[in-house]
Coordinates of C-alpha atoms and ligand atoms in Angstrom, one line a residue:
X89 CA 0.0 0.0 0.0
X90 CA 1.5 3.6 -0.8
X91 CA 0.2 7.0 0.3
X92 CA -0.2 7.7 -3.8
X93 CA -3.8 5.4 -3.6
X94 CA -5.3 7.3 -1.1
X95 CA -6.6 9.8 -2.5
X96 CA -4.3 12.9 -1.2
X97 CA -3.4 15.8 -3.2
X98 CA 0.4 16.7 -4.0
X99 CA 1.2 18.9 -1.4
X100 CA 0.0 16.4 1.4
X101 CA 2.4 13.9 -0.3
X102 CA 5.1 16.1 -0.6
X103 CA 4.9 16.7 3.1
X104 CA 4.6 12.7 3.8
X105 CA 7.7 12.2 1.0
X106 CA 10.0 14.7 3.1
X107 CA 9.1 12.9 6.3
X108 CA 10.3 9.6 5.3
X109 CA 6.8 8.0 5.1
X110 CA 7.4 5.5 2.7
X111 CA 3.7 4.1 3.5
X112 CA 0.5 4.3 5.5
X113 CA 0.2 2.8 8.7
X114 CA -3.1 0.6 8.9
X115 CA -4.8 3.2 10.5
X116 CA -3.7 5.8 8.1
X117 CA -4.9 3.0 5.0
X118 CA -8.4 2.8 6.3
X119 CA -9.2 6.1 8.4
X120 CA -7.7 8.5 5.0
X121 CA -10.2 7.4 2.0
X122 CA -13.3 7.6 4.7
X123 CA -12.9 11.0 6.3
X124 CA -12.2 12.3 2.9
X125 CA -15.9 10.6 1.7
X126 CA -16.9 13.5 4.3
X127 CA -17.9 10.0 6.5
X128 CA -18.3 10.2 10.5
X129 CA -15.3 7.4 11.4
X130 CA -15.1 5.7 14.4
X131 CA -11.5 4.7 15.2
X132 CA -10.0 2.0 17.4
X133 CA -6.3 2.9 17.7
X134 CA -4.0 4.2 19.9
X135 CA -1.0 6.7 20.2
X136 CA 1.8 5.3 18.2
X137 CA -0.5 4.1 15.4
X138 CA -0.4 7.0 13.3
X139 CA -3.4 8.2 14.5
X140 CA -2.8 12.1 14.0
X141 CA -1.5 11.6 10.5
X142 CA -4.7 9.5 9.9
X143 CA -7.4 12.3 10.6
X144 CA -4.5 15.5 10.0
X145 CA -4.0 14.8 6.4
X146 CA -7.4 14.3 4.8
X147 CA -9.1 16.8 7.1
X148 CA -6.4 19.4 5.8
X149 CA -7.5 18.4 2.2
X150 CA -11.2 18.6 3.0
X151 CA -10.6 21.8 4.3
X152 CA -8.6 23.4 1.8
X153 CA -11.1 22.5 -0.5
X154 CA -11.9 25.8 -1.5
X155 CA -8.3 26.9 -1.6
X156 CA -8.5 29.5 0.5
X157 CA -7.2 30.0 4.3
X158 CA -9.3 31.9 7.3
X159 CA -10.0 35.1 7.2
X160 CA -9.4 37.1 10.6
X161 CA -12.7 36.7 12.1
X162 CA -14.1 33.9 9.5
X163 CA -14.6 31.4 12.4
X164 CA -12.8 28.2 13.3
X165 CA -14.0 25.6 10.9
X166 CA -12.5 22.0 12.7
X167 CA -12.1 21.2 16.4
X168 CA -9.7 19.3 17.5
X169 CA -10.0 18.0 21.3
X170 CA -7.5 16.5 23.2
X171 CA -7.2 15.0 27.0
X172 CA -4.3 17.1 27.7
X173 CA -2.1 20.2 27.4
X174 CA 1.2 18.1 25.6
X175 CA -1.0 16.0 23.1
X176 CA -3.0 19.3 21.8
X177 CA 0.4 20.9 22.0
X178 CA 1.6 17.9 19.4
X179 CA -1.4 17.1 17.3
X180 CA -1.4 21.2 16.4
X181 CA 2.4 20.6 15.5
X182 CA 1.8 18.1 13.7
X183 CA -1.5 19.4 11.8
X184 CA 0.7 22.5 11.0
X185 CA 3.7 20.4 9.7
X186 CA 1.3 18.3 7.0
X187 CA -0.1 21.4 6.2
X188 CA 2.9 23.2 5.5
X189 CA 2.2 23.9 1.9
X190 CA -1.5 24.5 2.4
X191 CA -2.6 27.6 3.0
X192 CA -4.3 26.8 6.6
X193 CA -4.0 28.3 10.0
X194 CA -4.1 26.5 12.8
X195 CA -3.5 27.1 16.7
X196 CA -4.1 25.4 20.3
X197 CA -5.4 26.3 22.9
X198 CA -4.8 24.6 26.8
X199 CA -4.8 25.8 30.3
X200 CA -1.9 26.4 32.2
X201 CA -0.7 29.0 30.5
X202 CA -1.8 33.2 29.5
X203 CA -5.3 33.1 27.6
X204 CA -4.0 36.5 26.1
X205 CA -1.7 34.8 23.0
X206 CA -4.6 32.7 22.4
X207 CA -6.9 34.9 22.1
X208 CA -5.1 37.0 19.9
X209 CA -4.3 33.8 17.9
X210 CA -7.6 33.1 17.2
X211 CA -8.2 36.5 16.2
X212 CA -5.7 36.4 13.6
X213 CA -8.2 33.7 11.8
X214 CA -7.7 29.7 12.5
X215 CA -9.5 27.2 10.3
X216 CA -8.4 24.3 12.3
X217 CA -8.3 24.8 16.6
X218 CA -6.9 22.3 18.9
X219 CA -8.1 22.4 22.2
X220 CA -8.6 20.6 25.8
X221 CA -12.3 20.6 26.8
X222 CA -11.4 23.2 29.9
X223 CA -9.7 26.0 28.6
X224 CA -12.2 25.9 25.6
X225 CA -15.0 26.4 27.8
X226 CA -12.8 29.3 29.2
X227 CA -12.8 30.9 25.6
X228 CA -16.6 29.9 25.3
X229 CA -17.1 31.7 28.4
X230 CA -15.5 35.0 27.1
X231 CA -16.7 34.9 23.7
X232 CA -13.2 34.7 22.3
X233 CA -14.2 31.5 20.3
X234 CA -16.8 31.1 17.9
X235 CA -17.8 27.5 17.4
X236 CA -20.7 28.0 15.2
X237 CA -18.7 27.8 11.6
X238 CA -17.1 23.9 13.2
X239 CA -17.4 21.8 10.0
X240 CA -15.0 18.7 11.8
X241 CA -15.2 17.7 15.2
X242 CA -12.5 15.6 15.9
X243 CA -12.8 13.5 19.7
X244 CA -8.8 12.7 20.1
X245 CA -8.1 9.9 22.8
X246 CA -11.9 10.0 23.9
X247 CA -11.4 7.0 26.5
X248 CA -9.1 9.4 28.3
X249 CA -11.0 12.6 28.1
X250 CA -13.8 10.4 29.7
X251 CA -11.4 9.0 32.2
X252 CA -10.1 12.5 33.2
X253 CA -13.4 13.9 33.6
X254 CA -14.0 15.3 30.6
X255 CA -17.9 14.6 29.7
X256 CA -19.7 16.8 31.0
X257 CA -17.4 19.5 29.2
X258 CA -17.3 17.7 25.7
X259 CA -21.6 17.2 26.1
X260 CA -21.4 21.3 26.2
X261 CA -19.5 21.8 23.4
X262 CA -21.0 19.7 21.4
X263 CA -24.2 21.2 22.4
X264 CA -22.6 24.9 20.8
X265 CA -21.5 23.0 17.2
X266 CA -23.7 23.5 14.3
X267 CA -25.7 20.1 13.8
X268 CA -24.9 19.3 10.4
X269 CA -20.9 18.3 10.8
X270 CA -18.3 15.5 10.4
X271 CA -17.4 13.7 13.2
X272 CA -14.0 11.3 14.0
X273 CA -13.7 9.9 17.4
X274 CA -10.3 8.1 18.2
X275 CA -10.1 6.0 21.2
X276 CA -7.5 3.4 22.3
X277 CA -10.2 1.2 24.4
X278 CA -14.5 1.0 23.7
X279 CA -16.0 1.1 27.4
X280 CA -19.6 1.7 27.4
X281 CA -19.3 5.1 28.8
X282 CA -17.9 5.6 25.1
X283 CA -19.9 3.5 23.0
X284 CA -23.0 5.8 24.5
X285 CA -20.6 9.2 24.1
X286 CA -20.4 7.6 20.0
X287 CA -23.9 6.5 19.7
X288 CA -25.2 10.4 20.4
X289 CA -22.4 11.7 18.0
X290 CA -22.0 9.8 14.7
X291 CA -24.4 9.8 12.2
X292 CA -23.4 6.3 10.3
X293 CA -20.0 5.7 11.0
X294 CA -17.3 4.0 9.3
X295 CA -15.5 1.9 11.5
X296 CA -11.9 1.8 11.3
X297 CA -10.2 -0.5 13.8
X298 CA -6.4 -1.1 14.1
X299 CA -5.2 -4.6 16.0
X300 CA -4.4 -3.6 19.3
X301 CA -2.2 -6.3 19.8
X302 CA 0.2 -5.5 16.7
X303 CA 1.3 -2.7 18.1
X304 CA 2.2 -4.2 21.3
X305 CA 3.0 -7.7 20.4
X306 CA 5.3 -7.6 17.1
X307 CA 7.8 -4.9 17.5
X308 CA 7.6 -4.3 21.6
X309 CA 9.4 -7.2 23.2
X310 CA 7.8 -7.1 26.9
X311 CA 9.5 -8.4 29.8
X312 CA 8.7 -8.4 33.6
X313 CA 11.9 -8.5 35.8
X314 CA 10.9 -9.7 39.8
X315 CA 12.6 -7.2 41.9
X316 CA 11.9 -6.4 46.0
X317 CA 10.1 -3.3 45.9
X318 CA 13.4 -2.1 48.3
X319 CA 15.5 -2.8 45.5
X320 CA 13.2 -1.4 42.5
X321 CA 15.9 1.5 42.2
X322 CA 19.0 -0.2 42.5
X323 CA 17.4 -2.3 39.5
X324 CA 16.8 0.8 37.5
X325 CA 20.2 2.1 37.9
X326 CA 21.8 -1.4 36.6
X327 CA 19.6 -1.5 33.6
X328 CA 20.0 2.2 32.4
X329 CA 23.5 1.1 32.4
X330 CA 22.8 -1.9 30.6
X331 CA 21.0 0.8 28.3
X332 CA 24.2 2.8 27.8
X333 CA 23.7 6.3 26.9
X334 CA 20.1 5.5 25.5
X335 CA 16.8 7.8 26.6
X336 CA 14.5 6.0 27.9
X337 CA 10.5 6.8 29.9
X338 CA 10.3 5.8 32.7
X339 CA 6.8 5.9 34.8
X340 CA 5.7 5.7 38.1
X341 CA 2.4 5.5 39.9
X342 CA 2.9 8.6 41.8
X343 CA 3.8 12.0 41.9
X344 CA 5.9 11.9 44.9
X345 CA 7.3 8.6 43.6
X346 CA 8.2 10.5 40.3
X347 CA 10.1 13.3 42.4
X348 CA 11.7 11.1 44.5
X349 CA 13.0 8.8 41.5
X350 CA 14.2 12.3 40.2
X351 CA 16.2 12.9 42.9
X352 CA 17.7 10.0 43.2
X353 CA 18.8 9.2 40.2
X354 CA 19.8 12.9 40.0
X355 CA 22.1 11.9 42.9
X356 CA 24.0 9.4 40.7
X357 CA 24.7 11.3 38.1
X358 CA 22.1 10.1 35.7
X359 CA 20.3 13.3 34.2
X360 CA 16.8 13.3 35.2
X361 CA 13.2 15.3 35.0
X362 CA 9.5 14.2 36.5
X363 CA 6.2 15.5 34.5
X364 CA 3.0 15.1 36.6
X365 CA -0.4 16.8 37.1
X366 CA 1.6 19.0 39.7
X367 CA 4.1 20.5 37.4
X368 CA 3.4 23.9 36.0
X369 CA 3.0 23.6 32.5
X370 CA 6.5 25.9 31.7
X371 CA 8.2 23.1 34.1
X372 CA 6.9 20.1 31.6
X373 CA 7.2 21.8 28.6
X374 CA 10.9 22.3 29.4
X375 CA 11.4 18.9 30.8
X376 CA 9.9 17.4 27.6
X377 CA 11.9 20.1 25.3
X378 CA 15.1 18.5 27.4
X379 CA 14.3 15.4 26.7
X380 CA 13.2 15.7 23.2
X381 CA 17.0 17.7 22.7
X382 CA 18.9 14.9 24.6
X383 CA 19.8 17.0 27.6
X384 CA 18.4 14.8 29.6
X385 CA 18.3 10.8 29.5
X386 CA 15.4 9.8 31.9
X387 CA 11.9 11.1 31.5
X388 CA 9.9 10.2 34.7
X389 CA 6.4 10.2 34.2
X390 CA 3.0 9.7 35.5
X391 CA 0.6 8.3 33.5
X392 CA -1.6 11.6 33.7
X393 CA 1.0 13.7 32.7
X394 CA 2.6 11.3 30.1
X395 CA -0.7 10.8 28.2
X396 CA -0.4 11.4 24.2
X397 CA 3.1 12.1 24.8
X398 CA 5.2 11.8 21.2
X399 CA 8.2 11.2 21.5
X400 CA 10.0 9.5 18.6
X401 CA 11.5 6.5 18.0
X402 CA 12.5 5.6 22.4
X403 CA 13.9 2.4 22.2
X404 CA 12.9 1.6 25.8
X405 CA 9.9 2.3 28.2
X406 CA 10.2 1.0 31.8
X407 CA 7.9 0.9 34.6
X408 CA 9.0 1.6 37.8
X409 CA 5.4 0.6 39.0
X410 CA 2.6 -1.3 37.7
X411 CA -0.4 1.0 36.9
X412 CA -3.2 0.6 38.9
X413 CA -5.3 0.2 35.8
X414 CA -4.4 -2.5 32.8
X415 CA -5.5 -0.5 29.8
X416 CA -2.7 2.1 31.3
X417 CA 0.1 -0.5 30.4
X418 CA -0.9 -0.9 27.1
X419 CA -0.9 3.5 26.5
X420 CA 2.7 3.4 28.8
X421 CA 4.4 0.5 26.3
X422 CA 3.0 2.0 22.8
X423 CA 5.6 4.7 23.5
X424 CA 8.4 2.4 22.3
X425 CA 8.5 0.4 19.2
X426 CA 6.7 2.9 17.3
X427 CA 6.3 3.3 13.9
X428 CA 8.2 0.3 12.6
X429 CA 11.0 0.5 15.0
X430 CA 11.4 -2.4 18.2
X431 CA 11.4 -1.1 21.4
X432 CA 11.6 -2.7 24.9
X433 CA 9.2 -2.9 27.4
X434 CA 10.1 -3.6 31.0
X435 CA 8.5 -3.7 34.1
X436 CA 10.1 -4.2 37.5
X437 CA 7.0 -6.0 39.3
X438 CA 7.4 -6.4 43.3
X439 CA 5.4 -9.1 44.9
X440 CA 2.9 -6.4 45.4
X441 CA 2.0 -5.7 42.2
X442 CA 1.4 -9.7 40.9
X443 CA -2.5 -9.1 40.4
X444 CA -1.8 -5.8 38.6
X445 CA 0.6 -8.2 36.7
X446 CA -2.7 -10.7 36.2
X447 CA -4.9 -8.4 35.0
X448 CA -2.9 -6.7 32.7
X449 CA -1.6 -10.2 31.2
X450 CA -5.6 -11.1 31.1
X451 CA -5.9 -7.6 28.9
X452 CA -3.4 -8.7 26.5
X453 CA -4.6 -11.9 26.5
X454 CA -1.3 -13.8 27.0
X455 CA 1.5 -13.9 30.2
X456 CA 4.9 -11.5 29.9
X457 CA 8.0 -13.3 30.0
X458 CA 9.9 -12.9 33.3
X459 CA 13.5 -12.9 33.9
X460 CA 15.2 -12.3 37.1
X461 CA 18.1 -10.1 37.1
X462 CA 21.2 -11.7 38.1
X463 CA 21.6 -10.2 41.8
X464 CA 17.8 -9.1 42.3
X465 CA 16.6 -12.3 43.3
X466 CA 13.0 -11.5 45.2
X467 CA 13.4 -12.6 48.9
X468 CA 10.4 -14.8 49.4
X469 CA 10.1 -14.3 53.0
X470 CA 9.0 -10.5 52.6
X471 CA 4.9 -10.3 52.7
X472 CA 2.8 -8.3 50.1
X473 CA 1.8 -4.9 51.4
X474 CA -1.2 -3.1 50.0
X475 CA -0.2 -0.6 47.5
X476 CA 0.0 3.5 47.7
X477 CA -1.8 4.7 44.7
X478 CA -1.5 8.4 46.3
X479 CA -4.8 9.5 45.3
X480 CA -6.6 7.4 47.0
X481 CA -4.0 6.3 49.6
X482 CA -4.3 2.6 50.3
X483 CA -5.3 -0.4 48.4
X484 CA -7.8 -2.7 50.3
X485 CA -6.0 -4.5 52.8
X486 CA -4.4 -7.7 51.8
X487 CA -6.3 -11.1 51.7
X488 CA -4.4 -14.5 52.8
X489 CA -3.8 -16.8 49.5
X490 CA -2.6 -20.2 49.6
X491 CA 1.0 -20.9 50.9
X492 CA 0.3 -18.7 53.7
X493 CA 1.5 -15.0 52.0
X494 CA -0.8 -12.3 51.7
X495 CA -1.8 -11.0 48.0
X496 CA -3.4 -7.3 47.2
X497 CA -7.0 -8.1 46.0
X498 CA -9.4 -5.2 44.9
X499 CA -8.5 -2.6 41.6
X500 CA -7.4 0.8 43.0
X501 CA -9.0 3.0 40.5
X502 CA -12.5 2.9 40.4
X503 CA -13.0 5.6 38.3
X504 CA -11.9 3.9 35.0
X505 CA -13.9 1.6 33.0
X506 CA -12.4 -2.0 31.8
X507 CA -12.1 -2.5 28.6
X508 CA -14.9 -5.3 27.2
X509 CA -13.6 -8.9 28.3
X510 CA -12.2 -10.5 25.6
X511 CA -10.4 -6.6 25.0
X512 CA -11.9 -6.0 21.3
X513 CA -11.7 -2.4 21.7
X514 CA -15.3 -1.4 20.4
X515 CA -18.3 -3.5 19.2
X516 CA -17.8 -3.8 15.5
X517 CA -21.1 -5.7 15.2
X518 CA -23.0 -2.4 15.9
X519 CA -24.5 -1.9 12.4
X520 CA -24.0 2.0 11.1
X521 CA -27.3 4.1 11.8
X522 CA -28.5 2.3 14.8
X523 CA -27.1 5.8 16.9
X524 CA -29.4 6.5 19.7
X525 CA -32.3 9.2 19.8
X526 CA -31.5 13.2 20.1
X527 CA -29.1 13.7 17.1
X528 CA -31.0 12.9 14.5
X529 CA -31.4 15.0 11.3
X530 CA -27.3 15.4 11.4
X531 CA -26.1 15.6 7.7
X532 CA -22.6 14.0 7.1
X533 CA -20.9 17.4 6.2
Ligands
LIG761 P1 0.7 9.0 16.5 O1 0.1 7.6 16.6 O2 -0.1 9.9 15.7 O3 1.1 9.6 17.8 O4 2.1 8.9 15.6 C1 3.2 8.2 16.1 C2 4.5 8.5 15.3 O5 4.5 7.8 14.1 C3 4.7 10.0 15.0 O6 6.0 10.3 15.5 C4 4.6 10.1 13.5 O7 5.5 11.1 13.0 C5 5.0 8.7 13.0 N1 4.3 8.3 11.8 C6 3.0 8.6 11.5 N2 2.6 8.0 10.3 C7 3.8 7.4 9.9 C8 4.1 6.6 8.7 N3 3.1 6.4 7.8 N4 5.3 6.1 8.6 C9 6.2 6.4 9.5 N5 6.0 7.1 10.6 C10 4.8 7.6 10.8

């Protein structure tokens, strides 16, 4: 397959040529031809898939249609939202780079920062606006965004929006877009809180759905190394080494434990930065900017703050801790081995953490392959201790299991929905048009 059959015009494939896309990812493939039918598309696919390229590129050729960029004061004309402030940050540098020799403006817009450049941004004219749901509400709020002349509406990493809280701030803006609109929701997991979410929005979608295991089965090589939770960092420092000079992500449950992992590794000498929720956004930008330059080898992350993070080509991702859900492993481990490169995927797993280890093995659908590290031999005589998820302090206490040690029972974050058993990301059985009630009458474009 080559980007020539899809149907994009010369100066999208100039842009793709220059970047070294030699072809379309399957996302890319399947998403392109639809959106450009002016079709509502439903994705299954996650970061690392090719996602933004897959709705970028033929919504900047539906747009440019007319050949002709936004006028100041013309209205934005496609809405991008995005869970948080570094993926709208991306997906607006990326729609800006495919549309480099198009004729299109396009800005973001995120909390965190002064409203006053943004503002004045979107007074300058913007046909495409990438947003989070919060700050756009801000906007809303001061009528220094018009939404009425939204012709896309594009739902980036919906499963997260939902998980961070988002719905009641999507429902409103959605309730300000004009009726008769295209529609793309991308999600990396279907729980029913999105099905329902996708069932008020799409009028007849096509359904584009990428195998969720390829990208974490064929180029990721996954491995769990057994470690004392004691000795978690005296593990870390031995395999950066093993890593040589090599960046690598590394994530933690916590923000404390991201600060404190900082600091430590800091201490010996191996350059360092944290990004969570209680950074200030200048503190992550930098951190990421460091890391993207090289000045720094570690990026310590929580799984908040390391959402929709692109970071190209890291050849290894390793987690400190488990996350308290499953479907987080699967976002934490599609940041290596992206886009045709392998990566590594390792997990130091304390006896703690074995039913996070079951139940993200039952979401995959098959077991990790474990491998003590010479020297990091767990001591079996140390019992399992509930673990701190810092948000919601302690796990349930521990229940007795067979062969007398204690093991964690209960999931720590009840917020977030499972995934379907079985883990097909969204029911591709639902036949197009059977939406429910309350949008009806919604033209495709
Ligand atoms: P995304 O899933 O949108 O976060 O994209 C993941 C990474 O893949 C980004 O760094 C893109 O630049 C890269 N990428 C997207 N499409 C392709 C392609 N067809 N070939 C090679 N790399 C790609």
């Amino acid at each position: 397959m080559s980007f020539d059959n899809l149907g994009l015009r010369a100066e999208l494939l100039r842009v793709i040529t220059e970047l070294g896309y030699t072809e379309p990812t399957p996302v890319q493939a399947q998403a392109i031809p639809v959106v450009l039918q002016g079709r509502d598309v439903l994705a299954g696919a996650q970061t690392g898939t090719g996602k933004t390229a897959a709705f970028s590129l033929p919504i900047l050729q539906l747009l440019n249609a007319n050949g002709k960029a936004q006028q100041p004061g013309g209205g934005i004309r496609c809405l991008i939202l995005t869970p948080t402030r570094e993926l709208a940050a991306q997906v607006e540098e990326s729609v800006h780079t495919y549309g480099k020799y198009l004729p299109l403006r396009s800005t973001t817009i995120y909390g965190g920062v002064s409203i006053r450049p943004q503002i004045a941004a979107i007074r300058r004219g913007v046909d495409v606006l990438v947003a989070t749901p919060g700050r756009l509400l801000d906007h809303v709020g001061q009528r220094t965004v018009d939404l009425s002349k939204i012709e896309i509406l594009v739902l980036d990493e919906a499963d997260r929006m939902l998980d961070m809280g988002f719905i009641r701030d999507i429902t409103k803006i959605i309730a300000l877009l004009p009726r008769n609109r295209q529609n793309l929701l991308f999600s990396a997991t279907f729980s029913p809180e999105i099905k329902r979410l996708a069932n008020g929005l799409m009028n007849a979608p096509a359904y584009v759905e990428v195998e969720r295991k390829a990208a974490t089965a064929n180029l990721v090589s996954h491995v769990v190394h057994p470690v004392d939770k004691a000795r978690k960092r005296e593990l870390l420092v031995h395999l950066l080494g093993e890593h040589g000079s090599k960046q690598g992500l590394v994530f933690t449950r916590t923000k404390h434990g991201a600060n404190k992992l900082c600091e430590q590794l800091s201490g010996q000498r191996i350059s360092a930065a944290a990004i969570h929720g209680n950074k200030s956004q200048q503190q992550r930008t930098k951190a990421l900017a460091d890391f993207k330059n090289g000045n720094i080898r570690v990026l310590i992350a929580t799984d908040i703050a390391a959402r929709g993070l692109d970071v190209d080509q890291l050849p290894y991702v390793i987690n400190f801790d488990l996350p308290s859900a499953p479907e987080e492993y699967v976002h934490r481990t599609g940041r290596t081995g992206r886009a045709g490169s392998s990566g590594d995927a390792i997990s130091l797993v304390c006896i703690d953490e074995t039913r996070l280890l079951k139940d993200i093995e039952r979401l995959m659908e098959r077991p990790i392959r474990q491998e003590i590290i010479q020297g990091f031999k767990p001591d079996p005589s140390i019992p399992a201790e509930p673990i701190e998820t810092g948000r919601q302090g302690r796990r349930p206490s521990p229940t007795p299991r067979a062969g007398g040690r204690p093991m964690v029972t209960g999931r720590a974050v009840a917020r977030r929905t499972p995934v379907a058993a079985g883990g097909r990301p969204f029911d591709a059985s639902r036949k197009p048009g059977s939406r429910g009630t309350g949008n009806e009458g919604r033209g495709n474009r």
